[in-house]
PDB file of C-alpha atoms in Angstrom:
ATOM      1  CA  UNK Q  71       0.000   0.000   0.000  1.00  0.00           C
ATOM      2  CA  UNK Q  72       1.634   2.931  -0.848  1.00  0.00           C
ATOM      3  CA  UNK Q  73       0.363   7.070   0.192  1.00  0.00           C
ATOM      4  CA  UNK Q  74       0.466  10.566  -1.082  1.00  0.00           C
ATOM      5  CA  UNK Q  75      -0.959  13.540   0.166  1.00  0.00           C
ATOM      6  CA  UNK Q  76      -0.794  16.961  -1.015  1.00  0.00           C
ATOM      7  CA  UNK Q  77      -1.426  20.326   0.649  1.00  0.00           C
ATOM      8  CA  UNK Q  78      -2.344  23.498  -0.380  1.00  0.00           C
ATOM      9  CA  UNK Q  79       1.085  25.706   0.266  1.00  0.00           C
ATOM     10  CA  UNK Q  80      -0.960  28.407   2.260  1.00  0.00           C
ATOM     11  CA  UNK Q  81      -1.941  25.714   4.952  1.00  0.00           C
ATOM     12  CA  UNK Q  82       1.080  23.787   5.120  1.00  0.00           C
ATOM     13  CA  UNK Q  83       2.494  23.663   8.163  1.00  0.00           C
ATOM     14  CA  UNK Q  84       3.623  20.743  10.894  1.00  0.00           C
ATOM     15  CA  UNK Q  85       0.216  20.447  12.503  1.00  0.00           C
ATOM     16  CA  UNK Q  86      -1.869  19.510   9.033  1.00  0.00           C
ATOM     17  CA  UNK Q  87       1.106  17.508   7.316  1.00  0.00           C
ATOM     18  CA  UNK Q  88       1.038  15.801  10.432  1.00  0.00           C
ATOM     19  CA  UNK Q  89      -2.814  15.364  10.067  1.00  0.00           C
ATOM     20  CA  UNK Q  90      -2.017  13.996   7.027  1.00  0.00           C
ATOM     21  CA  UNK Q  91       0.698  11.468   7.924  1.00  0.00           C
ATOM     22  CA  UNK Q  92      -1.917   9.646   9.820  1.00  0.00           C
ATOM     23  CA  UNK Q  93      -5.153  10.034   8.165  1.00  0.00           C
ATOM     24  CA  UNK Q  94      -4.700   6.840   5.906  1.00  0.00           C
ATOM     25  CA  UNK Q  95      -4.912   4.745   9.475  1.00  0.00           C
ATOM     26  CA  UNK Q  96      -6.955   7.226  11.703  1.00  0.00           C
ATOM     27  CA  UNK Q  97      -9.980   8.314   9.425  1.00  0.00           C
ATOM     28  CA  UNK Q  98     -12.125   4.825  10.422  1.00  0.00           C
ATOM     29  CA  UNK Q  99     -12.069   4.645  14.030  1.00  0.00           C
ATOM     30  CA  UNK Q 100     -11.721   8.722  15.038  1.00  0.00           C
ATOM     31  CA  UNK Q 101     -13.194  11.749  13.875  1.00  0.00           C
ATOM     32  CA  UNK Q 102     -16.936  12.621  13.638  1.00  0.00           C
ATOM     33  CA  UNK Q 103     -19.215  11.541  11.091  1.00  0.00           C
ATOM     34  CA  UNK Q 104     -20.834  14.028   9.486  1.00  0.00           C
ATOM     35  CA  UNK Q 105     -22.427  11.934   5.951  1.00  0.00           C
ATOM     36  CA  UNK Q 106     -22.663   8.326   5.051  1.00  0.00           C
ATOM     37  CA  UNK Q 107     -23.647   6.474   2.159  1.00  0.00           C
ATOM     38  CA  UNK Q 108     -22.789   3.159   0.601  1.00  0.00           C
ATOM     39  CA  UNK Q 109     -19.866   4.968  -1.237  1.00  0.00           C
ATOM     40  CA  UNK Q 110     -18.565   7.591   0.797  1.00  0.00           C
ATOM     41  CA  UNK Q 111     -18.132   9.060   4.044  1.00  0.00           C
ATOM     42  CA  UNK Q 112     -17.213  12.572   5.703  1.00  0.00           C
ATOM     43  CA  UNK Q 113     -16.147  13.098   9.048  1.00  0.00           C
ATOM     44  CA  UNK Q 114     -15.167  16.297  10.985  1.00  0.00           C
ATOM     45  CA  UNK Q 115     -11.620  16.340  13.100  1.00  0.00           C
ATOM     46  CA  UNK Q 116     -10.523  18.696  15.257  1.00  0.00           C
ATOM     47  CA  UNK Q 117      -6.701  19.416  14.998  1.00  0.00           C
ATOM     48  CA  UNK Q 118      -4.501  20.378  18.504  1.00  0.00           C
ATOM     49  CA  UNK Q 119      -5.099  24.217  18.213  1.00  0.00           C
ATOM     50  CA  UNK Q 120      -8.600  23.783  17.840  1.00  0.00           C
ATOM     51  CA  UNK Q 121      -8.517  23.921  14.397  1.00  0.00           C
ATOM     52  CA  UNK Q 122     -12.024  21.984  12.824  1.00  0.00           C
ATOM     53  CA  UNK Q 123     -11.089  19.895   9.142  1.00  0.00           C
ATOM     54  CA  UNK Q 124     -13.736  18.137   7.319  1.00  0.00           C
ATOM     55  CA  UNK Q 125     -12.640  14.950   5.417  1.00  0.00           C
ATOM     56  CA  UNK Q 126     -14.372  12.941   2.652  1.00  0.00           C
ATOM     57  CA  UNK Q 127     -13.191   9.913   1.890  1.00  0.00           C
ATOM     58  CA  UNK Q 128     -13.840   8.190  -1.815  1.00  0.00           C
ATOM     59  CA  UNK Q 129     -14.253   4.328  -1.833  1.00  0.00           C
ATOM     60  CA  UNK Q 130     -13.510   2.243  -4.906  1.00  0.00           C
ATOM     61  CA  UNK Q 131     -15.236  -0.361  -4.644  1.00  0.00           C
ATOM     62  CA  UNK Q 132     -14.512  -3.678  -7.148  1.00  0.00           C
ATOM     63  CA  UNK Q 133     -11.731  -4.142  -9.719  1.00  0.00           C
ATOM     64  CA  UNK Q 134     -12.698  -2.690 -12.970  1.00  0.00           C
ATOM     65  CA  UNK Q 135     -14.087   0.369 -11.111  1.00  0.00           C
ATOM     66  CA  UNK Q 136     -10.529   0.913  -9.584  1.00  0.00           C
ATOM     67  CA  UNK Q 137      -9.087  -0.211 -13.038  1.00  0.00           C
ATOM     68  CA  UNK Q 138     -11.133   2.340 -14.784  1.00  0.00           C
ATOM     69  CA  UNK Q 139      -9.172   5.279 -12.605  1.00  0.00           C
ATOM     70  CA  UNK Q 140      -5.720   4.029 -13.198  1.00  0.00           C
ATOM     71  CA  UNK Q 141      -4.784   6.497 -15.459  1.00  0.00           C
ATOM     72  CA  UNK Q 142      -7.371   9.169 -14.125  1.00  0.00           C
ATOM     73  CA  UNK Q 143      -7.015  11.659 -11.523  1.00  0.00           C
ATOM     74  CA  UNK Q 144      -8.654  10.584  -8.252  1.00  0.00           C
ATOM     75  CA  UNK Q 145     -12.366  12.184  -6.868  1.00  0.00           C
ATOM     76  CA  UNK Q 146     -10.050  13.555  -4.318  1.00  0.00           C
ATOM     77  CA  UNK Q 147      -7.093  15.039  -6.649  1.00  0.00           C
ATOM     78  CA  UNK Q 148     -10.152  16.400  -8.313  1.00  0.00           C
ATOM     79  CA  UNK Q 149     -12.037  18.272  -5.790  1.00  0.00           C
ATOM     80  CA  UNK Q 150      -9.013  19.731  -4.136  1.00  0.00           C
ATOM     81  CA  UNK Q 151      -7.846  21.003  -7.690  1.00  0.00           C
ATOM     82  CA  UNK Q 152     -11.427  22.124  -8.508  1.00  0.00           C
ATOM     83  CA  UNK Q 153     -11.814  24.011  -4.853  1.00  0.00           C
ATOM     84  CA  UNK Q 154      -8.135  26.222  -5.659  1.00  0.00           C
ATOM     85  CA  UNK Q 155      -9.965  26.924  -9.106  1.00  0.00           C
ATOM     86  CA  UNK Q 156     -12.958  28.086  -7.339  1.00  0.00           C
ATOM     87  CA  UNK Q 157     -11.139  30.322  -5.022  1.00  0.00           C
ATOM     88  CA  UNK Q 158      -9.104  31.661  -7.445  1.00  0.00           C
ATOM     89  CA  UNK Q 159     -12.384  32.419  -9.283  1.00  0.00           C
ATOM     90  CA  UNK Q 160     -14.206  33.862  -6.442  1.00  0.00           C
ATOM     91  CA  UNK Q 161     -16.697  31.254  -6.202  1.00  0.00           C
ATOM     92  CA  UNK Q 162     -17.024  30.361  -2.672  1.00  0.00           C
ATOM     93  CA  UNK Q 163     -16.494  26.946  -1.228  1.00  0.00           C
ATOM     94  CA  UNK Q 164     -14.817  25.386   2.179  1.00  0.00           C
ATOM     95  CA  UNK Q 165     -10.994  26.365   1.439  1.00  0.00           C
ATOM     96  CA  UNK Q 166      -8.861  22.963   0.236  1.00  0.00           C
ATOM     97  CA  UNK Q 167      -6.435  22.222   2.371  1.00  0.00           C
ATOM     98  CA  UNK Q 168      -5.435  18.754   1.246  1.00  0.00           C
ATOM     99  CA  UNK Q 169      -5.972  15.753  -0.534  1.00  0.00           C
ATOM    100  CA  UNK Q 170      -4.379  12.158   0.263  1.00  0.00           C
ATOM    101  CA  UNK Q 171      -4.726   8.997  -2.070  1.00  0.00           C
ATOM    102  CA  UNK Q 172      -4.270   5.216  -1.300  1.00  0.00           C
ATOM    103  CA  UNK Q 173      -3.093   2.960  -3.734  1.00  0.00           C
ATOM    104  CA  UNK Q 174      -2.644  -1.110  -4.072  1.00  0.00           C
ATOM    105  CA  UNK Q 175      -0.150  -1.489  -6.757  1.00  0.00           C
ATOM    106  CA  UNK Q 176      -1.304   1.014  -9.704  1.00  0.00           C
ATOM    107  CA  UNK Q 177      -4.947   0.167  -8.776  1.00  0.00           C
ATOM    108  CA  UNK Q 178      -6.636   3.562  -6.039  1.00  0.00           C
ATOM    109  CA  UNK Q 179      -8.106   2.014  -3.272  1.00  0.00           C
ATOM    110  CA  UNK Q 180      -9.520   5.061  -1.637  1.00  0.00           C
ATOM    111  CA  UNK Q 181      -8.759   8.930  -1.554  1.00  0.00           C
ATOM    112  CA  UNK Q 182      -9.508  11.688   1.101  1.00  0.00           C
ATOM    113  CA  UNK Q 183     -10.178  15.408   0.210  1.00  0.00           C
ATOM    114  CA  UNK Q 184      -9.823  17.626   3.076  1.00  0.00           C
ATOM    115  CA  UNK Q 185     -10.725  20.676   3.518  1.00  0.00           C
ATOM    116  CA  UNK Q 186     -12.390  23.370   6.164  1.00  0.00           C
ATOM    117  CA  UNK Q 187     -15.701  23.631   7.839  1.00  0.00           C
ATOM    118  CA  UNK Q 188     -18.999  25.148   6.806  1.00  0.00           C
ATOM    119  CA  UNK Q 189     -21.719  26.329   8.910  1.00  0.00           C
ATOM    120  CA  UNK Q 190     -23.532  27.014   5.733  1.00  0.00           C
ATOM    121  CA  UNK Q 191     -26.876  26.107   5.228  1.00  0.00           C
ATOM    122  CA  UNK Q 192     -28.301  24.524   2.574  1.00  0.00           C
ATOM    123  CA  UNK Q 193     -30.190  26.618  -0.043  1.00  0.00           C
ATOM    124  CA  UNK Q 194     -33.508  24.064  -0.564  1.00  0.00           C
ATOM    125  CA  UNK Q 195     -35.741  25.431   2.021  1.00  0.00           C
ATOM    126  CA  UNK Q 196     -35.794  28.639   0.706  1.00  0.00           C
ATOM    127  CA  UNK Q 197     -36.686  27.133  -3.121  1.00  0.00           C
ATOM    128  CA  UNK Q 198     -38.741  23.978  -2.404  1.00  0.00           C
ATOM    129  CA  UNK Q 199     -41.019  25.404  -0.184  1.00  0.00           C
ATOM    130  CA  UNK Q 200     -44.765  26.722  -1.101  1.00  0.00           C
ATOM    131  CA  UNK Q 201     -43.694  30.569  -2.090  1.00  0.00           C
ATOM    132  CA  UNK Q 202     -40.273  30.410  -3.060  1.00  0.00           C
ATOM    133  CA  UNK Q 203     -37.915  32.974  -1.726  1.00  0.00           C
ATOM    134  CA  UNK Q 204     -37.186  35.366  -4.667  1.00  0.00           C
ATOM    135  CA  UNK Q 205     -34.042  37.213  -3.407  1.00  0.00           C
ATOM    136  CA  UNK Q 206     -32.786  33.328  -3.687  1.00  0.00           C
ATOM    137  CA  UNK Q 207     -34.010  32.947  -7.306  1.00  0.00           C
ATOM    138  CA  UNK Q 208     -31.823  35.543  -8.160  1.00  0.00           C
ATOM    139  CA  UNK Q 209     -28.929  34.893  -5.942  1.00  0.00           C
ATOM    140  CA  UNK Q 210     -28.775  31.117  -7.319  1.00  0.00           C
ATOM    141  CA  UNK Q 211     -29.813  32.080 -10.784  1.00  0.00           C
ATOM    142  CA  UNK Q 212     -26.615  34.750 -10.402  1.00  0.00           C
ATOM    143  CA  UNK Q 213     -24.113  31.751  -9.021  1.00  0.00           C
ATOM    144  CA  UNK Q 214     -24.852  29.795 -12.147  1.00  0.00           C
ATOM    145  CA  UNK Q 215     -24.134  32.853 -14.124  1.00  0.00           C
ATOM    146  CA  UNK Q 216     -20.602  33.625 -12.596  1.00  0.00           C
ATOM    147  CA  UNK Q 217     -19.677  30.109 -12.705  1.00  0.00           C
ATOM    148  CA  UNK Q 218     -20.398  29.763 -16.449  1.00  0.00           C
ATOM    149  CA  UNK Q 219     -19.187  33.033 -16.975  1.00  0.00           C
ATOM    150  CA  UNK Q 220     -15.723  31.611 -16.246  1.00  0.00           C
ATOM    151  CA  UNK Q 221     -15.605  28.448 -18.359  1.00  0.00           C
ATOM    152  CA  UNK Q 222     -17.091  26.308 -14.780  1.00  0.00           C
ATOM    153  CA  UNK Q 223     -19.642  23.795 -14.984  1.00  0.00           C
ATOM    154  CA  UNK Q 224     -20.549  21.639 -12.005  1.00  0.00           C
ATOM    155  CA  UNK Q 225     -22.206  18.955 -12.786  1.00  0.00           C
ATOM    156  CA  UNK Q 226     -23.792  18.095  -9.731  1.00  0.00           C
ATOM    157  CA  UNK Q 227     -25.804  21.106  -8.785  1.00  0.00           C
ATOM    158  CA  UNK Q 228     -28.425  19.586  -6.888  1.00  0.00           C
ATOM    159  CA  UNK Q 229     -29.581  22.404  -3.854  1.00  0.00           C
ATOM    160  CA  UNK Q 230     -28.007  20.439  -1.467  1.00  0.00           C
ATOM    161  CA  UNK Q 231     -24.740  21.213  -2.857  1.00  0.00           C
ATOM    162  CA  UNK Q 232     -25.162  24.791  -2.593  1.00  0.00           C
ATOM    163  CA  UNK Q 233     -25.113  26.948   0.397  1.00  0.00           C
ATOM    164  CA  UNK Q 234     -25.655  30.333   2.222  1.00  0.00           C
ATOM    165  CA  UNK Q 235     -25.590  32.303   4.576  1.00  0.00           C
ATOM    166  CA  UNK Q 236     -27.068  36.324   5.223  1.00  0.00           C
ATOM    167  CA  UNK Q 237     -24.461  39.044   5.169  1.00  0.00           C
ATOM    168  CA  UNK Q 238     -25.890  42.935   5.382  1.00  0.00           C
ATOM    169  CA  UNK Q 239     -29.190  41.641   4.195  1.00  0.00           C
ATOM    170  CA  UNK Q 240     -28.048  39.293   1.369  1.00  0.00           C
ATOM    171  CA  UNK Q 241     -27.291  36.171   0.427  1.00  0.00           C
ATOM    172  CA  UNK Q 242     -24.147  34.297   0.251  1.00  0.00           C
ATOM    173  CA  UNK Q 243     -23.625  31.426  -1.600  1.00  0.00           C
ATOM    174  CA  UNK Q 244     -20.901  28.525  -1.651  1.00  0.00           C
ATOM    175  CA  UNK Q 245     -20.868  25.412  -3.414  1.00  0.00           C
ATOM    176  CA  UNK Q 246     -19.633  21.574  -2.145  1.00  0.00           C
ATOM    177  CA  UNK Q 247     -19.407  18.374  -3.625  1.00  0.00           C
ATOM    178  CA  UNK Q 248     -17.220  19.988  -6.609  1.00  0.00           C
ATOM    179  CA  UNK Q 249     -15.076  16.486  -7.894  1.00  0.00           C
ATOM    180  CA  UNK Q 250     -17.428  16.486 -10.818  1.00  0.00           C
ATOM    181  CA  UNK Q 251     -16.601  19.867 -12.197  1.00  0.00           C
ATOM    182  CA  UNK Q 252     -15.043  20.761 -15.060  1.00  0.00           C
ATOM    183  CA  UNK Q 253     -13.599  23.754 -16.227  1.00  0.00           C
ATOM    184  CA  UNK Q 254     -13.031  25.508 -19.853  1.00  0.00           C
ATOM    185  CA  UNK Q 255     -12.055  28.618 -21.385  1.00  0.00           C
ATOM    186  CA  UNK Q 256     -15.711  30.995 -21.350  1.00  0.00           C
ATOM    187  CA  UNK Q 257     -15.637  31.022 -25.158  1.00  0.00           C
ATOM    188  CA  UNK Q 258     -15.649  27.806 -25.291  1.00  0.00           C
ATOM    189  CA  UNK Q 259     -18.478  26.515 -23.012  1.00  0.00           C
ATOM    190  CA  UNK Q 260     -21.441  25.739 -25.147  1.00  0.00           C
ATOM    191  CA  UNK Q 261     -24.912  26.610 -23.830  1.00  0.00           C
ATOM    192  CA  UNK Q 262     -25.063  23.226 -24.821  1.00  0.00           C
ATOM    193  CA  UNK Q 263     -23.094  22.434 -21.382  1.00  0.00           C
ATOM    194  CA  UNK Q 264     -24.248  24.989 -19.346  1.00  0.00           C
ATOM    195  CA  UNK Q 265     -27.598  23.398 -19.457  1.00  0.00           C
ATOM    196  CA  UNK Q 266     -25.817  20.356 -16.999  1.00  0.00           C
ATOM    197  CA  UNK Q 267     -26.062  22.703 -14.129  1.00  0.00           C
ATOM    198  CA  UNK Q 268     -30.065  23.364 -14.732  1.00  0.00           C
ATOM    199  CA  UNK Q 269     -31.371  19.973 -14.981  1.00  0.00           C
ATOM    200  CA  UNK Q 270     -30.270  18.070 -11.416  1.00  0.00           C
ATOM    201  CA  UNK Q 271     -31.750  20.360  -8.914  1.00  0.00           C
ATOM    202  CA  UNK Q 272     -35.902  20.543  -8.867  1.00  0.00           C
ATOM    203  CA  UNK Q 273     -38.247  18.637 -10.344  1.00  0.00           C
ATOM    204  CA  UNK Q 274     -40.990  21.218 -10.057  1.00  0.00           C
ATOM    205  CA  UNK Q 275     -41.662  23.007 -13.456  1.00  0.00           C
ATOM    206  CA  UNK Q 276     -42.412  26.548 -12.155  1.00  0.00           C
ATOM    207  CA  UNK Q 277     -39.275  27.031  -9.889  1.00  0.00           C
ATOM    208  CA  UNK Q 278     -37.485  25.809 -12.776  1.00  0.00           C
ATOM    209  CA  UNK Q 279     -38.790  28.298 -15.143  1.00  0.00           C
ATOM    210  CA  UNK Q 280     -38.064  31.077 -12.267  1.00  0.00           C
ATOM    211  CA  UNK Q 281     -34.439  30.781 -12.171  1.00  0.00           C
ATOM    212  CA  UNK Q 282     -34.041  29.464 -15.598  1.00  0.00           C
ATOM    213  CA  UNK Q 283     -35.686  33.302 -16.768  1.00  0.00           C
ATOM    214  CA  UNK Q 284     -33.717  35.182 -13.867  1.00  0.00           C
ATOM    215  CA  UNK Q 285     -30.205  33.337 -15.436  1.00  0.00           C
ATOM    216  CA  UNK Q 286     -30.785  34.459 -19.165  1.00  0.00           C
ATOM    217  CA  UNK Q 287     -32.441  38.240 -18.234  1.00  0.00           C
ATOM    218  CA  UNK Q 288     -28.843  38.326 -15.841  1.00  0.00           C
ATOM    219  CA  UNK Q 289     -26.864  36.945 -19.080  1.00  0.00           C
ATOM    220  CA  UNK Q 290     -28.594  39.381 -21.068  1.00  0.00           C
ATOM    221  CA  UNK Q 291     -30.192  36.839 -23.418  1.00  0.00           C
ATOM    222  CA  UNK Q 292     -33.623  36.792 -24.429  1.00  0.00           C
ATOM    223  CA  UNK Q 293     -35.327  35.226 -21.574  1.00  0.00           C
ATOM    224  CA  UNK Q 294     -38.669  33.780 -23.473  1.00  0.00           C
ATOM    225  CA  UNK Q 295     -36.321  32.200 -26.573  1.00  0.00           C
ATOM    226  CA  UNK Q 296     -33.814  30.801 -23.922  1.00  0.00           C
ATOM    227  CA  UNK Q 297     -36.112  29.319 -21.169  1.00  0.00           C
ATOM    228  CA  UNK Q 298     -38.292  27.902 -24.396  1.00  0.00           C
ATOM    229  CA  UNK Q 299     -35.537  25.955 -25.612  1.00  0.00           C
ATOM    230  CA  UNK Q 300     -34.319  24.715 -22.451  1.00  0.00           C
ATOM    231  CA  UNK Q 301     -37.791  23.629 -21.375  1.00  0.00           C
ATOM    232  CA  UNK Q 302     -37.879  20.647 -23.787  1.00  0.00           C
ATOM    233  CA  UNK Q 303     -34.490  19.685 -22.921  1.00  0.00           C
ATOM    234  CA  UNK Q 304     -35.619  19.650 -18.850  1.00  0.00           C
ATOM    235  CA  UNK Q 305     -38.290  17.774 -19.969  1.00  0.00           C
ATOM    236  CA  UNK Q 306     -36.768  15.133 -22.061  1.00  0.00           C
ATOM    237  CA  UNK Q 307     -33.967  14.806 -19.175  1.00  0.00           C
ATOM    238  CA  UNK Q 308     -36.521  14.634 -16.466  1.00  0.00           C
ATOM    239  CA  UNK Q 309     -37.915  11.595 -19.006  1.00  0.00           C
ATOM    240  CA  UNK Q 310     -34.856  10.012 -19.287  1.00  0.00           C
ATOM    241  CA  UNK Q 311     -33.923  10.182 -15.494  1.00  0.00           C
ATOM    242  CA  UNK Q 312     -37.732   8.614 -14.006  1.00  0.00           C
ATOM    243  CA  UNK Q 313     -37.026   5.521 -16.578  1.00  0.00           C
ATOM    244  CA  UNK Q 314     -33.201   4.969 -15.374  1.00  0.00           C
ATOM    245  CA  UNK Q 315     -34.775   5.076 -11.503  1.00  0.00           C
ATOM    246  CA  UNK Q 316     -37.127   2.754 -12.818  1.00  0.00           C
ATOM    247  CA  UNK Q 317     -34.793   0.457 -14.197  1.00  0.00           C
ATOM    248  CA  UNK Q 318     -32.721   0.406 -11.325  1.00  0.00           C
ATOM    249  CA  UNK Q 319     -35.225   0.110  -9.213  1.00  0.00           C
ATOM    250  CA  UNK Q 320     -36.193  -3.347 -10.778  1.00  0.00           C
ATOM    251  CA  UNK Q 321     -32.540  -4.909 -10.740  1.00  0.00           C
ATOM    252  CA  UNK Q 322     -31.507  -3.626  -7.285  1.00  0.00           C
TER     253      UNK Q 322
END
C-alpha cells in the first residue's frame, strides 16, 4: 500500500502535514461523522489548536471500477484542484487544504479530500417550499451565471450542494461536492453544457422556469427564446432520469 498527500502551500504547516501522515490509518475509528452512504463518508476532526477539518473519503469499490481510474485523476485530486480553481475564481467553497490517495499497486483504493468547515446552510428550504424565496431565485440564478461566466460547470448542482448564509441583508452562496466539475475557457463553453447545471436540482416546473428566466435576463439573453428551448431539454432529461430510476429500481 503505498500514500500521497498533497497540501495546499498556504496551509502547510507541521500540525496539518502531520494530520495527514496519519489520516490513511486514523480516518475509520476517530473523527466525527458528518455523511454516510454506501460509497462515501465525511467526518469532521478537530486538529490540537482547535482547528475543525472536514474529510471525505472516496471508496472504490470492485476491480474494474478501480481499473477504470488508473490512469485518471482521483475524486479527491479532483475536488481539491477544482476548490483552488474556485477560489481563485471567487466562487465560494470550504478552502482545500489537502488531498491524500491510497493505492494497491497502480490500482486507487480510496482517496480523502480535506478541507475546512462550513456552517452554511443549505439553499432548498428557501426554493422547495410553497412561495419560493425570490431574493434566492436571483442569488442562485446569479451563481450559475458567474460560474459559467468563467468556463465552470458543475455537474452536480443539486440544492443540497449549494449553500448560504445572510451578510448585510443578502445572500451568500458557496458550493460543495465539486469532484465532478469541469472547467473551460468561457468562449468555449457551449450553452449546450451549461444546461448540466439546470437539470439536477428541482423537479418542479415553475421554480425551474423562475431561475431558468432570472439566469438568461442576468446573461442578457432573451429570456422567453432561452427558457423555451431549455424547457424541452428539462423535460426530455426529467424523461430520461424517471425511466433509469425505474430500471434500477427493478434490478436492485
Amino acid at each position: 500500500m503505498t500514500v500521497k498527500y498533497v497540501i495546499n502551500p498556504t496551509y502547510a504547516n507541521s500540525l496539518v502535514s502531520s494530520f495527514m501522515d496519519s489520516l490513511h490509518t486514523s480516518f475509520d475509528h476517530t473523527g466525527t461523522v458528518i455523511f454516510q452512504n454506501r460509497r462515501n463518508i465525511i467526518k469532521s476532526f478537530v486538529l490540537a489548536d482547535g482547528q475543525v477539518l472536514v474529510v471525505k473519503k472516496f471508496n472504490y469499490k470492485g476491480l474494474l471500477n478501480a481499473c477504470l481510474r488508473i490512469f485518471s485523476k482521483t475524486k479527491a485530486q479532483k475536488a481539491f484542484e477544482n476548490g483552488m480553481t474556485l477560489e481563485k475564481a471567487g466562487i465560494a467553497t470550504p478552502t482545500p487544504f489537502a488531498y491524500s490517495e491510497q493505492r494497491k499497486g497502480c490500482l486507487p483504493f480510496c482517496s480523502y479530500y480535506v478541507s475546512s468547515v462550513t456552517t452554511d446552510s443549505s439553499i432548498k428550504p428557501l426554493l422547495e417550499c410553497e412561495e419560493p424565496d425570490k431574493q434566492m431565485i436571483e442569488s442562485f440564478a446569479a451563481l450559475m451565471v458567474k460560474m459559467h461566466r468563467q468556463g465552470i460547470v458543475h455537474h452536480d448542482l443539486n440544492l443540497s450542494n449549494v449553500l448560504y448564509h445572510e451578510e448585510d441583508g443578502m445572500y451568500k452562496l458557496s458550493v460543495i461536492d465539486i469532484n465532478r466539475m469541469t472547467l473551460k475557457t468561457p468562449e468555449k463553453l457551449t450553452i449546450a453544457e451549461c444546461k448540466d447545471d439546470f437539470f439536477r436540482w428541482t423537479g418542479r416546473l415553475e421554480l425551474f422556469l423562475k431561475v431558468a428566466y432570472s439566469y438568461a435576463q442576468q446573461r442578457g439573453w432573451n429570456a422567453e427564446v432561452f427558457v423555451r428551448k431549455l424547457i424541452i431539454s428539462k423535460i426530455d432529461h426529467d424523461k430520461r432520469w424517471t425511466r433509469r430510476k425505474k430500471l434500477h429500481s427493478f434490478f436492485s
